[in-house]
Short mmCIF file of C-alpha atoms in Angstrom, two decimals:
data_model
loop_
_atom_site.label_atom_id
_atom_site.label_comp_id
_atom_site.label_asym_id
_atom_site.label_seq_id
_atom_site.Cartn_x
_atom_site.Cartn_y
_atom_site.Cartn_z
CA MET A 5 165.41 -88.22 27.92
CA SER A 6 163.71 -90.01 30.78
CA LEU A 7 165.32 -89.89 34.20
CA PHE A 8 163.69 -93.15 35.26
CA THR A 9 163.13 -96.08 32.91
CA ASP A 10 162.63 -99.74 33.22
CA ASP A 11 166.07 -100.14 31.69
CA ASP A 12 168.02 -98.98 34.76
CA PRO A 13 171.69 -99.53 33.88
CA LEU A 14 172.50 -100.02 37.58
CA LEU A 15 170.38 -103.15 37.77
CA PRO A 16 171.39 -106.39 36.14
CA PRO A 17 169.36 -107.52 33.17
CA GLY A 18 166.43 -109.78 33.83
CA PRO A 19 163.28 -109.65 35.97
CA ARG A 20 163.05 -106.72 38.29
CA PRO A 21 162.52 -107.35 42.07
CA GLU A 22 159.03 -106.54 43.35
CA ARG A 23 158.60 -103.90 46.03
CA VAL A 24 157.69 -105.57 49.32
CA ALA A 25 155.45 -103.80 51.87
CA PRO A 26 156.75 -103.64 55.48
CA PRO A 27 155.59 -106.52 57.68
CA LYS A 28 152.32 -105.88 59.52
CA ARG A 29 154.05 -106.11 62.90
CA VAL A 30 156.39 -103.27 61.91
CA ILE A 31 153.45 -101.05 60.95
CA VAL A 32 151.70 -101.88 64.23
CA GLY A 33 154.89 -101.19 66.17
CA TRP A 34 155.42 -97.77 64.64
CA SER A 35 151.74 -96.97 65.14
CA LEU A 36 152.05 -97.77 68.83
CA VAL A 37 155.14 -95.57 69.08
CA ALA A 38 153.23 -92.71 67.49
CA VAL A 39 150.31 -93.21 69.89
CA ALA A 40 152.71 -93.28 72.85
CA VAL A 41 154.35 -90.03 71.70
CA VAL A 42 150.97 -88.33 71.36
CA ALA A 43 149.83 -89.68 74.75
CA THR A 44 153.03 -88.43 76.39
CA LEU A 45 152.50 -84.97 74.91
CA VAL A 46 148.92 -84.98 76.18
CA LEU A 47 150.04 -86.06 79.66
CA ALA A 48 152.73 -83.40 79.70
CA LEU A 49 150.58 -80.54 78.44
CA VAL A 50 146.92 -81.14 79.34
CA PRO A 51 145.99 -79.94 82.85
CA ALA A 52 144.37 -82.50 85.17
CA PRO A 53 141.39 -81.84 87.47
CA TYR A 54 143.62 -82.49 90.47
CA VAL A 55 146.15 -80.76 92.69
CA ILE A 56 149.13 -82.23 94.54
CA GLU A 57 149.84 -81.94 98.25
CA GLN A 58 153.47 -82.35 99.26
CA PRO A 59 155.67 -81.58 102.29
CA GLY A 60 156.09 -77.84 102.73
CA PRO A 61 158.55 -75.72 104.71
CA VAL A 62 159.32 -76.65 108.33
CA TYR A 63 159.66 -73.93 111.00
CA ASN A 64 161.15 -74.22 114.48
CA THR A 65 158.87 -72.37 116.91
CA LEU A 66 161.88 -71.92 119.20
CA GLY A 67 163.91 -70.30 116.44
CA THR A 68 163.42 -67.76 113.71
CA ASP A 69 160.88 -67.35 110.95
CA GLU A 70 163.37 -68.84 108.47
CA GLN A 71 162.39 -72.34 107.38
CA VAL A 72 164.46 -75.19 108.74
CA GLY A 73 167.30 -75.90 106.34
CA GLY A 74 166.58 -72.77 104.31
CA ALA A 75 169.10 -70.08 103.51
CA SER A 76 168.92 -66.99 105.72
CA ASP A 77 168.50 -63.62 104.04
CA GLY A 78 170.00 -61.86 107.04
CA GLU A 79 166.63 -60.52 108.20
CA ALA A 80 165.40 -63.49 110.21
CA LYS A 81 163.18 -62.68 113.19
CA GLN A 82 162.37 -64.79 116.24
CA LEU A 83 159.19 -66.67 115.48
CA ILE A 84 157.89 -66.20 119.04
CA THR A 85 158.76 -63.14 121.11
CA ILE A 86 157.33 -62.16 124.50
CA PRO A 87 158.38 -58.55 125.17
CA GLY A 88 158.48 -57.36 128.75
CA GLN A 89 158.47 -60.88 130.21
CA LYS A 90 161.30 -63.03 131.52
CA THR A 91 162.08 -65.74 128.99
CA TYR A 92 164.54 -68.61 129.14
CA PRO A 93 167.06 -70.16 126.75
CA THR A 94 165.81 -72.98 124.55
CA LYS A 95 167.52 -75.81 122.74
CA GLY A 96 166.65 -78.24 119.97
CA SER A 97 163.39 -77.61 118.19
CA LEU A 98 159.63 -77.79 118.39
CA ASP A 99 158.94 -77.89 114.66
CA LEU A 100 155.66 -76.95 113.03
CA LEU A 101 154.98 -78.53 109.65
CA THR A 102 153.29 -77.21 106.54
CA VAL A 103 151.88 -78.63 103.32
CA SER A 104 152.51 -77.11 99.92
CA VAL A 105 149.82 -77.40 97.24
CA VAL A 106 150.96 -77.72 93.64
CA GLY A 107 148.25 -76.25 91.44
CA ASN A 108 145.05 -74.27 91.86
CA PRO A 109 141.86 -73.77 89.82
CA ASP A 110 143.68 -71.31 87.55
CA SER A 111 146.86 -73.33 87.07
CA ARG A 112 146.47 -77.09 87.40
CA PRO A 113 149.28 -79.66 87.21
CA SER A 114 149.65 -81.83 84.12
CA TRP A 115 148.67 -85.48 83.96
CA LEU A 116 152.37 -86.35 83.85
CA GLU A 117 152.93 -84.55 87.18
CA ILE A 118 149.86 -86.27 88.64
CA ALA A 119 151.13 -89.69 87.52
CA ALA A 120 154.50 -89.07 89.19
CA ALA A 121 152.80 -87.97 92.43
CA TRP A 122 150.69 -91.12 92.60
CA PHE A 123 153.84 -93.19 93.02
CA ASP A 124 155.41 -90.92 95.67
CA PRO A 125 154.31 -91.79 99.26
CA SER A 126 155.19 -88.29 100.46
CA ARG A 127 152.66 -86.68 98.12
CA ALA A 128 148.89 -86.89 97.74
CA VAL A 129 146.65 -86.31 94.73
CA LEU A 130 143.32 -84.62 95.49
CA PRO A 131 140.49 -83.35 93.29
CA VAL A 132 140.90 -79.62 92.81
CA ASP A 133 137.35 -79.04 94.08
CA VAL A 134 138.24 -80.63 97.44
CA VAL A 135 141.06 -78.17 98.09
CA PHE A 136 139.43 -75.21 96.33
CA PRO A 137 135.62 -75.51 96.66
CA PRO A 138 133.70 -74.34 93.59
CA GLY A 139 132.97 -70.62 93.71
CA THR A 140 136.03 -69.95 95.88
CA THR A 141 138.92 -68.14 94.24
CA THR A 142 142.55 -68.77 95.12
CA GLU A 143 142.66 -65.32 96.73
CA GLN A 144 139.61 -66.09 98.88
CA SER A 145 141.09 -69.42 99.97
CA ASN A 146 144.36 -67.74 100.94
CA ALA A 147 142.50 -65.06 102.91
CA GLU A 148 140.46 -67.67 104.77
CA ASN A 149 143.59 -69.64 105.67
CA ALA A 150 145.30 -66.45 106.87
CA ALA A 151 142.35 -65.74 109.19
CA LEU A 152 142.48 -69.30 110.53
CA MET A 153 146.19 -68.87 111.28
CA VAL A 154 145.55 -65.66 113.25
CA ASN A 155 142.80 -67.34 115.28
CA SER A 156 144.96 -70.41 115.93
CA GLN A 157 147.76 -68.20 117.25
CA GLN A 158 145.36 -66.55 119.70
CA ASP A 159 144.07 -69.93 120.85
CA ALA A 160 147.65 -71.19 121.23
CA ILE A 161 148.58 -68.23 123.43
CA ALA A 162 145.49 -68.84 125.56
CA ALA A 163 146.21 -72.58 125.86
CA ALA A 164 149.83 -71.96 126.91
CA LEU A 165 148.99 -69.26 129.45
CA ASN A 166 146.15 -71.31 130.92
CA LYS A 167 148.45 -74.29 131.31
CA LEU A 168 151.06 -72.10 133.03
CA GLY A 169 148.47 -70.80 135.49
CA TYR A 170 147.97 -67.24 134.25
CA GLU A 171 144.54 -65.71 134.82
CA PHE A 172 142.99 -63.43 132.21
CA PRO A 173 139.54 -62.66 130.79
CA GLU A 174 138.38 -65.12 128.15
CA ALA A 175 134.86 -65.56 126.87
CA VAL A 176 132.90 -67.68 124.41
CA ALA A 177 131.14 -65.26 122.09
CA VAL A 178 128.62 -65.51 119.27
CA LYS A 179 130.51 -64.63 116.09
CA GLN A 180 127.89 -65.66 113.55
CA LEU A 181 124.17 -66.50 113.47
CA ILE A 182 122.83 -68.99 110.96
CA LYS A 183 119.71 -67.68 109.26
CA GLY A 184 116.61 -69.69 110.17
CA SER A 185 118.36 -71.53 113.02
CA PRO A 186 116.90 -71.86 116.54
CA ALA A 187 119.32 -69.22 117.86
CA ALA A 188 118.68 -66.66 115.11
CA THR A 189 115.79 -64.93 116.90
CA VAL A 190 117.15 -65.39 120.43
CA LEU A 191 120.86 -64.57 120.38
CA LYS A 192 122.82 -61.69 118.87
CA VAL A 193 126.34 -61.43 117.48
CA ASP A 194 128.81 -60.58 120.30
CA ASP A 195 126.65 -62.18 123.01
CA GLU A 196 128.89 -63.95 125.54
CA ILE A 197 127.74 -67.47 126.46
CA VAL A 198 128.63 -68.03 130.10
CA THR A 199 126.70 -71.16 131.05
CA VAL A 200 124.61 -73.96 129.54
CA ASN A 201 122.03 -75.42 131.91
CA GLY A 202 123.95 -73.88 134.78
CA GLU A 203 127.35 -75.35 133.85
CA PRO A 204 130.23 -72.94 133.10
CA VAL A 205 131.41 -72.62 129.49
CA PRO A 206 135.17 -71.94 129.47
CA GLY A 207 135.63 -72.72 125.78
CA VAL A 208 133.97 -73.64 122.49
CA ALA A 209 134.65 -77.35 122.97
CA THR A 210 132.75 -77.33 126.26
CA LEU A 211 129.89 -75.40 124.63
CA ARG A 212 129.58 -78.06 121.92
CA ARG A 213 129.68 -80.88 124.48
CA LEU A 214 126.99 -79.33 126.69
CA ILE A 215 124.69 -78.62 123.73
CA THR A 216 125.11 -82.25 122.59
CA GLU A 217 124.38 -83.54 126.10
CA ASN A 218 121.25 -81.39 126.27
CA GLY A 219 119.87 -83.09 123.15
CA THR A 220 117.02 -82.00 120.92
CA ASP A 221 114.06 -82.98 123.10
CA LYS A 222 114.20 -79.87 125.27
CA ALA A 223 115.43 -76.29 125.21
CA ALA A 224 118.90 -75.52 126.56
CA LYS A 225 119.12 -72.71 129.10
CA LEU A 226 121.93 -70.38 128.05
CA GLY A 227 123.37 -67.89 130.51
CA ILE A 228 124.54 -64.94 128.42
CA VAL A 229 125.99 -61.46 128.83
CA ARG A 230 124.81 -58.85 126.34
CA GLY A 231 126.13 -55.31 126.60
CA GLY A 232 127.33 -55.99 130.13
CA VAL A 233 123.90 -57.26 131.28
CA ALA A 234 123.50 -60.91 132.32
CA SER A 235 120.38 -62.89 131.46
CA THR A 236 119.16 -66.40 130.69
CA VAL A 237 117.60 -67.41 127.38
CA GLU A 238 116.28 -70.71 126.05
CA VAL A 239 117.18 -72.27 122.71
CA LYS A 240 116.05 -75.71 121.56
CA PRO A 241 118.84 -77.47 119.62
CA ILE A 242 118.27 -79.34 116.38
CA LYS A 243 120.07 -82.13 114.55
CA THR A 244 121.92 -81.24 111.37
CA ALA A 245 124.56 -83.31 109.55
CA GLY A 246 124.52 -85.70 112.49
CA GLN A 247 125.36 -83.01 115.04
CA THR A 248 123.30 -81.31 117.74
CA VAL A 249 123.50 -77.54 117.20
CA VAL A 250 121.72 -74.27 117.99
CA GLY A 251 122.87 -72.53 114.83
CA ILE A 252 125.71 -70.20 115.81
CA GLY A 253 129.34 -69.77 114.92
CA ALA A 254 131.12 -69.42 118.27
CA GLY A 255 134.60 -68.07 118.91
CA MET A 256 136.79 -66.79 121.71
CA ASP A 257 137.51 -63.30 122.97
CA TYR A 258 140.71 -62.91 125.01
CA THR A 259 142.36 -60.15 127.01
CA PHE A 260 145.89 -61.42 127.61
CA PRO A 261 147.98 -60.24 130.57
CA PHE A 262 150.91 -59.44 128.24
CA ASP A 263 151.82 -59.50 124.57
CA VAL A 264 152.95 -62.66 122.82
CA LYS A 265 154.02 -61.93 119.25
CA ILE A 266 154.25 -64.60 116.56
CA GLN A 267 156.10 -63.74 113.35
CA LEU A 268 155.28 -66.14 110.53
CA ASN A 269 154.29 -64.93 107.08
CA ASN A 270 152.88 -66.81 104.08
CA VAL A 271 151.62 -69.73 106.19
CA GLY A 272 147.89 -70.27 106.68
CA GLY A 273 145.48 -72.59 108.43
CA PRO A 274 144.99 -73.63 112.07
CA SER A 275 147.23 -76.70 112.23
CA ALA A 276 150.23 -75.06 113.93
CA GLY A 277 148.29 -74.30 117.12
CA GLN A 278 149.71 -77.09 119.25
CA MET A 279 153.35 -76.34 118.38
CA PHE A 280 152.87 -72.60 118.98
CA ALA A 281 151.50 -73.38 122.44
CA LEU A 282 154.44 -75.65 123.29
CA GLY A 283 156.93 -73.09 121.97
CA ILE A 284 155.41 -70.34 124.12
CA MET A 285 155.52 -72.58 127.19
CA ASP A 286 159.17 -73.49 126.59
CA LYS A 287 160.17 -69.84 126.35
CA LEU A 288 158.33 -68.89 129.53
CA THR A 289 159.70 -71.71 131.70
CA PRO A 290 163.25 -72.66 132.74
CA GLY A 291 164.88 -75.78 131.29
CA PHE A 292 164.22 -77.43 127.95
CA LEU A 293 160.66 -78.66 127.46
CA ASN A 294 161.86 -80.97 124.67
CA GLY A 295 165.08 -82.07 126.41
CA GLY A 296 167.02 -80.26 123.69
CA GLU A 297 165.86 -82.79 121.08
CA ARG A 298 164.38 -82.17 117.65
CA VAL A 299 160.65 -82.74 118.04
CA ALA A 300 157.99 -82.07 115.41
CA GLY A 301 154.23 -82.04 115.59
CA THR A 302 150.94 -80.73 114.34
CA GLY A 303 147.36 -80.23 115.44
CA THR A 304 144.86 -77.50 116.14
CA ILE A 305 144.43 -76.35 119.72
CA ASP A 306 141.82 -74.46 121.73
CA ASN A 307 142.09 -72.46 124.92
CA GLU A 308 141.15 -75.56 126.94
CA GLY A 309 144.15 -77.44 125.54
CA ASN A 310 142.27 -79.83 123.26
CA VAL A 311 144.33 -80.98 120.25
CA GLY A 312 142.31 -81.43 117.06
CA ALA A 313 142.67 -83.13 113.69
CA ILE A 314 144.35 -81.49 110.70
CA GLY A 315 144.79 -82.16 106.99
CA GLY A 316 147.85 -83.40 105.15
CA ILE A 317 149.30 -85.32 108.07
CA ARG A 318 151.13 -87.85 105.87
CA GLN A 319 152.94 -85.06 104.05
CA LYS A 320 153.77 -83.45 107.40
CA MET A 321 155.33 -86.65 108.72
CA PHE A 322 157.63 -86.78 105.70
CA GLY A 323 158.44 -83.11 106.22
CA ALA A 324 159.36 -83.83 109.85
CA LYS A 325 161.55 -86.76 108.84
CA GLY A 326 163.28 -84.64 106.22
CA ALA A 327 164.02 -81.97 108.84
CA GLY A 328 165.70 -84.53 111.10
CA ALA A 329 162.97 -85.08 113.71
CA THR A 330 162.59 -88.48 115.36
CA ILE A 331 159.65 -87.60 117.64
CA PHE A 332 156.30 -86.59 116.14
CA LEU A 333 153.22 -85.39 118.05
CA ALA A 334 150.09 -86.26 116.07
CA PRO A 335 146.43 -85.62 116.92
CA ALA A 336 144.94 -88.93 118.05
CA SER A 337 141.98 -88.23 115.75
CA ASN A 338 144.38 -88.43 112.76
CA CYS A 339 145.74 -91.89 113.62
CA ASP A 340 143.59 -93.60 110.98
CA GLU A 341 145.49 -91.64 108.32
CA VAL A 342 148.85 -92.19 110.00
CA THR A 343 148.82 -95.96 110.47
CA GLY A 344 150.66 -97.74 107.67
CA HIS A 345 152.24 -94.54 106.38
CA ILE A 346 154.83 -93.65 109.02
CA PRO A 347 158.30 -92.94 107.54
CA GLY A 348 161.06 -95.11 108.96
CA GLY A 349 162.79 -93.71 112.02
CA LEU A 350 159.87 -91.51 113.12
CA ASP A 351 158.16 -92.29 116.45
CA VAL A 352 154.57 -91.00 116.25
CA PHE A 353 152.72 -90.31 119.52
CA ALA A 354 148.94 -89.90 119.58
CA VAL A 355 147.87 -86.88 121.65
CA LYS A 356 144.41 -85.61 122.52
CA THR A 357 145.38 -82.71 124.77
CA LEU A 358 148.26 -80.41 125.57
CA ASP A 359 148.76 -82.47 128.73
CA ASP A 360 149.35 -85.58 126.57
CA SER A 361 152.02 -83.76 124.57
CA ILE A 362 153.75 -82.52 127.71
CA LYS A 363 153.86 -86.10 129.05
CA VAL A 364 155.66 -87.16 125.86
CA LEU A 365 158.12 -84.28 126.13
CA ASP A 366 158.71 -84.97 129.84
CA ALA A 367 159.66 -88.57 128.98
CA VAL A 368 161.91 -87.42 126.13
CA SER A 369 163.67 -84.76 128.22
CA SER A 370 164.18 -87.06 131.23
CA GLY A 371 165.24 -90.06 129.17
CA GLY A 372 162.40 -92.03 130.72
CA SER A 373 160.31 -94.80 129.23
CA THR A 374 157.70 -93.94 126.64
CA SER A 375 156.25 -97.44 126.42
CA ASP A 376 153.06 -96.51 128.29
CA LEU A 377 152.34 -93.48 126.10
CA ALA A 378 149.75 -93.67 123.33
CA ARG A 379 151.05 -94.03 119.79
CA CYS A 380 149.53 -94.15 116.36
CA PRO A 381 150.13 -97.81 115.33
CA ALA A 382 152.87 -98.23 112.72
CA SER A 383 150.79 -100.78 110.81
#
């Protein structure tokens, strides 16, 4: 007996209906759905050659090493301590900002995460090779950033103590010699550079300026101290990458009059320098440097008080806004990245030096006018 015959008793007698294929538009529609499902799976699973920068933890340099708004584990330590010295009560905050990076060469975000970040003004999408240069491991990058943080803390201490009038030994020293450079056969690592063409060199920024002013047409006369013996040597600068250089990596050596301890783990890079310096000054002077207000900022600093550009400033502005700050101290050299991206309610001042930042804080603490102070344009 056949299970299926043309004589199906459930159908009425007569001609049988023909099977009709689905309309073409239905086939196309379902095909597009299938493609979309596959594309979504690809976006969700396939790693992209990018990483994401987003606002990271915020720390109050006047408070503890616990991030602002984070839960305390009961072991919080003062971020800045100055043992053996008279310190004064503080109020409000001088917040330093950080940037968190989502992804690394070993674990990259998916295309779906990248797509979401593109539409979020508080986040930035960058090629992975920009953040992690080829040949550099994640561990090496972290170690380099840790070293930059240590150096920035030393420079911040020097900037604060210099501004407060303390005197202590500080010297510009040769930390690295570039092979084949003009200085390679003349200078040695650990040489102190005291003068350039007879002008004193109190810091690395001044050294760079004097070398640039000397130019490449003649040798610069460098007054150095090597092993405690002073002498004068000549080095003819060259042009490289648009800059006038002699081919050294210079750094600072300090002998501070007292200890300043900074407790901040798992944060790297040099961008907290300015806020460390302001926090140290506030603790060593009576009154409230910030008027008791919540102030945030960023920027590298050197012992001469020069504030330099940093990365991730847009993410840091959003971090400051999220922490409740209304005043933001930004390096003037970052204003091109700031303009048009300032979160609502955040007043961004453009500062070139520690003196500029103190002028802003003086106006904030006294309730005075800030109309004559430099700002990064809102738009």
